[in-house]
């Protein structure tokens, strides 16, 4: 992936990883648009990215998530890459989590990312990149994470199918399964407490992994 000059939308740019990724891409010469939930954090990230276009969204407003993609394309004069860093954690025995929390996790971790990426399918040209951060939980499925794992696995399965659909177009569709990262994400769970985990990767290391994944899997730009 030739980052310099690429036009990149980062939904979830107000989280620790999303913010660091947006700033890294900006530093590498990409033209970044950022989207997030918290207006104050969004303003800080936009400023750190040289006054990047910024838009607030709510994960429960799936139409609003989808509209963010053409907005970013308009603001940047096109769109080459979308990297979704949206997510929420939840922990506890399946019988204790409850359907309301399960719905929240599915919406934030699967339906909202899919809304961004589905819209991007008609905006990002062949040779571009569609990516989302899922996580090692998809493979490990540890006890006490049934609904969290299911929501991330739903997104992973969607990405796998779309990757097969797009195989002949030269569009890269990436499922970036980060290991545990010391970002405070697990400690901000909507319910429950995370299991005891070994020391995780740093946020900078996580961003390295994302950028490496983009670089390894991106088809040469046709622009």
Short mmCIF file of C-alpha atoms in Angstrom, two decimals:
data_model
loop_
_atom_site.label_atom_id
_atom_site.label_comp_id
_atom_site.label_asym_id
_atom_site.label_seq_id
_atom_site.Cartn_x
_atom_site.Cartn_y
_atom_site.Cartn_z
CA UNK A 1 0.00 0.00 0.00
CA UNK A 2 1.37 3.37 -1.00
CA UNK A 3 0.15 5.43 1.95
CA UNK A 4 1.36 8.82 0.75
CA UNK A 5 -1.56 10.57 -0.94
CA UNK A 6 -4.11 7.83 -0.20
CA UNK A 7 -7.55 9.00 0.91
CA UNK A 8 -8.53 7.09 4.05
CA UNK A 9 -11.64 7.07 6.24
CA UNK A 10 -11.15 5.86 9.84
CA UNK A 11 -14.48 5.21 11.64
CA UNK A 12 -13.82 4.77 15.34
CA UNK A 13 -11.09 7.41 15.31
CA UNK A 14 -11.93 8.55 18.85
CA UNK A 15 -10.83 5.24 20.38
CA UNK A 16 -7.22 4.69 21.42
CA UNK A 17 -6.29 2.53 18.42
CA UNK A 18 -8.37 4.43 15.88
CA UNK A 19 -6.92 7.78 16.95
CA UNK A 20 -3.36 6.49 16.86
CA UNK A 21 -3.97 4.91 13.45
CA UNK A 22 -5.40 8.11 11.98
CA UNK A 23 -2.43 10.10 13.27
CA UNK A 24 0.04 7.52 11.95
CA UNK A 25 -1.54 7.51 8.50
CA UNK A 26 -1.55 11.29 8.44
CA UNK A 27 2.13 11.26 9.38
CA UNK A 28 2.83 8.88 6.51
CA UNK A 29 1.25 11.28 4.05
CA UNK A 30 -2.28 9.93 3.76
CA UNK A 31 -5.25 12.28 3.47
CA UNK A 32 -7.42 11.21 6.39
CA UNK A 33 -11.09 11.71 7.26
CA UNK A 34 -12.06 10.75 10.81
CA UNK A 35 -15.38 9.66 12.32
CA UNK A 36 -16.26 8.96 15.92
CA UNK A 37 -18.80 9.24 18.71
CA UNK A 38 -17.30 11.79 21.11
CA UNK A 39 -17.21 15.35 19.72
CA UNK A 40 -14.35 16.57 21.94
CA UNK A 41 -12.14 13.58 21.13
CA UNK A 42 -13.04 13.89 17.47
CA UNK A 43 -11.94 17.53 17.43
CA UNK A 44 -8.61 16.60 19.04
CA UNK A 45 -7.92 13.84 16.51
CA UNK A 46 -8.91 16.10 13.61
CA UNK A 47 -6.49 18.77 14.84
CA UNK A 48 -3.70 16.19 15.28
CA UNK A 49 -4.27 15.16 11.66
CA UNK A 50 -3.83 18.66 10.29
CA UNK A 51 -7.48 19.66 10.48
CA UNK A 52 -8.77 16.47 8.87
CA UNK A 53 -12.47 16.35 7.92
CA UNK A 54 -14.40 15.00 10.91
CA UNK A 55 -17.92 13.65 11.35
CA UNK A 56 -19.78 12.35 14.38
CA UNK A 57 -21.79 9.12 14.17
CA UNK A 58 -23.80 6.87 16.47
CA UNK A 59 -23.38 3.13 15.98
CA UNK A 60 -27.13 2.64 16.44
CA UNK A 61 -27.80 4.93 13.46
CA UNK A 62 -26.82 2.48 10.74
CA UNK A 63 -28.01 4.81 7.97
CA UNK A 64 -25.84 7.52 9.50
CA UNK A 65 -22.86 5.16 9.48
CA UNK A 66 -23.46 4.41 5.81
CA UNK A 67 -23.79 8.11 4.93
CA UNK A 68 -20.39 8.77 6.47
CA UNK A 69 -18.71 6.99 3.56
CA UNK A 70 -19.93 9.23 0.70
CA UNK A 71 -19.39 12.22 3.01
CA UNK A 72 -15.72 11.24 3.36
CA UNK A 73 -15.40 10.68 -0.38
CA UNK A 74 -16.79 14.15 -0.97
CA UNK A 75 -14.52 15.74 1.61
CA UNK A 76 -11.38 14.03 0.28
CA UNK A 77 -12.20 14.04 -3.42
CA UNK A 78 -12.53 10.25 -3.48
CA UNK A 79 -11.80 7.35 -1.16
CA UNK A 80 -9.18 4.62 -1.44
CA UNK A 81 -9.35 2.94 1.97
CA UNK A 82 -11.79 2.46 4.85
CA UNK A 83 -10.45 1.03 8.11
CA UNK A 84 -13.16 0.46 10.74
CA UNK A 85 -11.92 0.56 14.34
CA UNK A 86 -15.36 0.59 16.00
CA UNK A 87 -15.97 -1.78 18.90
CA UNK A 88 -17.25 -2.49 22.40
CA UNK A 89 -16.42 -5.26 24.85
CA UNK A 90 -18.66 -7.22 27.18
CA UNK A 91 -17.88 -10.06 29.58
CA UNK A 92 -19.66 -12.55 31.79
CA UNK A 93 -21.46 -15.91 31.66
CA UNK A 94 -23.92 -16.11 28.77
CA UNK A 95 -26.93 -16.37 31.11
CA UNK A 96 -25.89 -13.19 32.94
CA UNK A 97 -25.16 -10.89 29.99
CA UNK A 98 -28.76 -10.33 28.93
CA UNK A 99 -30.38 -9.68 25.59
CA UNK A 100 -30.10 -5.90 25.74
CA UNK A 101 -26.33 -6.03 26.13
CA UNK A 102 -26.10 -8.77 23.49
CA UNK A 103 -27.98 -6.51 21.06
CA UNK A 104 -25.64 -3.63 21.89
CA UNK A 105 -22.54 -5.73 21.24
CA UNK A 106 -23.91 -7.05 17.96
CA UNK A 107 -24.83 -3.55 16.80
CA UNK A 108 -21.51 -1.92 17.70
CA UNK A 109 -19.21 -4.79 16.75
CA UNK A 110 -20.95 -6.12 13.64
CA UNK A 111 -23.87 -4.13 12.25
CA UNK A 112 -22.23 -0.70 12.42
CA UNK A 113 -18.92 -1.83 10.86
CA UNK A 114 -20.86 -3.66 8.15
CA UNK A 115 -22.88 -0.50 7.44
CA UNK A 116 -19.67 1.46 6.84
CA UNK A 117 -18.12 -1.24 4.69
CA UNK A 118 -21.28 -2.04 2.71
CA UNK A 119 -21.49 1.63 1.73
CA UNK A 120 -17.80 1.57 0.86
CA UNK A 121 -18.34 -1.27 -1.63
CA UNK A 122 -19.89 1.20 -4.06
CA UNK A 123 -17.49 4.08 -3.31
CA UNK A 124 -13.99 2.61 -2.99
CA UNK A 125 -12.69 1.76 -6.50
CA UNK A 126 -11.05 -1.51 -7.57
CA UNK A 127 -7.58 -1.65 -6.08
CA UNK A 128 -8.76 -0.05 -2.86
CA UNK A 129 -8.98 -1.50 0.64
CA UNK A 130 -11.85 -2.29 3.00
CA UNK A 131 -10.73 -3.34 6.47
CA UNK A 132 -12.04 -3.86 9.98
CA UNK A 133 -10.40 -4.70 13.28
CA UNK A 134 -11.90 -7.83 14.83
CA UNK A 135 -9.54 -9.53 17.28
CA UNK A 136 -8.02 -12.75 18.50
CA UNK A 137 -11.26 -13.43 20.40
CA UNK A 138 -12.73 -14.70 17.10
CA UNK A 139 -10.31 -17.62 17.15
CA UNK A 140 -10.00 -18.15 20.90
CA UNK A 141 -13.65 -17.75 22.03
CA UNK A 142 -12.74 -17.88 25.73
CA UNK A 143 -15.31 -18.59 28.41
CA UNK A 144 -17.15 -15.51 29.57
CA UNK A 145 -17.13 -13.83 26.17
CA UNK A 146 -19.94 -15.62 24.32
CA UNK A 147 -21.82 -12.56 23.07
CA UNK A 148 -18.71 -10.46 22.54
CA UNK A 149 -17.10 -13.27 20.57
CA UNK A 150 -20.28 -13.87 18.56
CA UNK A 151 -20.48 -10.22 17.53
CA UNK A 152 -16.86 -10.13 16.39
CA UNK A 153 -17.22 -13.50 14.66
CA UNK A 154 -20.27 -12.21 12.75
CA UNK A 155 -18.18 -9.37 11.35
CA UNK A 156 -15.33 -11.76 10.53
CA UNK A 157 -17.70 -14.09 8.62
CA UNK A 158 -19.14 -11.14 6.66
CA UNK A 159 -15.64 -10.03 5.71
CA UNK A 160 -14.71 -13.54 4.57
CA UNK A 161 -17.72 -13.76 2.25
CA UNK A 162 -17.20 -10.26 0.82
CA UNK A 163 -13.51 -11.02 0.26
CA UNK A 164 -14.57 -13.92 -1.96
CA UNK A 165 -17.06 -11.73 -3.79
CA UNK A 166 -14.39 -9.10 -4.48
CA UNK A 167 -11.56 -11.44 -5.36
CA UNK A 168 -11.63 -10.54 -9.07
CA UNK A 169 -11.87 -6.78 -8.58
CA UNK A 170 -8.50 -6.27 -6.93
CA UNK A 171 -10.20 -4.85 -3.84
CA UNK A 172 -8.54 -5.98 -0.61
CA UNK A 173 -10.99 -6.98 2.16
CA UNK A 174 -9.15 -7.36 5.45
CA UNK A 175 -10.06 -8.93 8.78
CA UNK A 176 -7.37 -7.56 11.10
CA UNK A 177 -7.34 -9.81 14.17
CA UNK A 178 -5.33 -7.90 16.72
CA UNK A 179 -4.06 -9.66 19.85
CA UNK A 180 -4.82 -8.22 23.27
CA UNK A 181 -3.76 -4.57 23.31
CA UNK A 182 -3.10 -2.48 26.44
CA UNK A 183 -5.45 0.30 25.32
CA UNK A 184 -7.94 0.24 28.18
CA UNK A 185 -10.57 -1.19 25.82
CA UNK A 186 -11.34 -4.29 27.90
CA UNK A 187 -11.57 -2.21 31.08
CA UNK A 188 -14.31 -0.08 29.44
CA UNK A 189 -16.57 -3.08 28.86
CA UNK A 190 -20.30 -2.39 28.80
CA UNK A 191 -20.80 -5.28 31.23
CA UNK A 192 -18.59 -7.53 33.34
CA UNK A 193 -14.88 -7.64 33.95
CA UNK A 194 -12.30 -9.01 31.53
CA UNK A 195 -10.62 -12.32 32.32
CA UNK A 196 -7.07 -12.22 33.59
CA UNK A 197 -4.91 -11.60 30.56
CA UNK A 198 -1.16 -11.71 29.99
CA UNK A 199 0.50 -8.39 29.18
CA UNK A 200 -0.73 -7.18 25.81
CA UNK A 201 0.77 -5.24 22.93
CA UNK A 202 1.08 -1.48 23.04
CA UNK A 203 -1.18 0.76 20.99
CA UNK A 204 1.78 1.67 18.78
CA UNK A 205 2.44 -2.02 18.15
CA UNK A 206 -1.22 -2.52 17.25
CA UNK A 207 -1.03 0.34 14.77
CA UNK A 208 2.13 -1.21 13.30
CA UNK A 209 0.14 -4.41 12.73
CA UNK A 210 -2.71 -2.58 11.03
CA UNK A 211 -0.40 -0.61 8.74
CA UNK A 212 1.55 -3.79 7.94
CA UNK A 213 -1.72 -5.57 7.06
CA UNK A 214 -2.74 -2.72 4.77
CA UNK A 215 0.68 -2.74 3.12
CA UNK A 216 0.78 -6.51 2.62
CA UNK A 217 -2.70 -6.94 1.22
CA UNK A 218 -3.34 -3.80 -0.79
CA UNK A 219 -3.33 -4.20 -4.57
CA UNK A 220 -1.29 -1.57 -6.42
CA UNK A 221 -3.24 1.67 -6.80
CA UNK A 222 -4.72 2.29 -10.23
CA UNK A 223 -4.85 6.03 -9.72
#
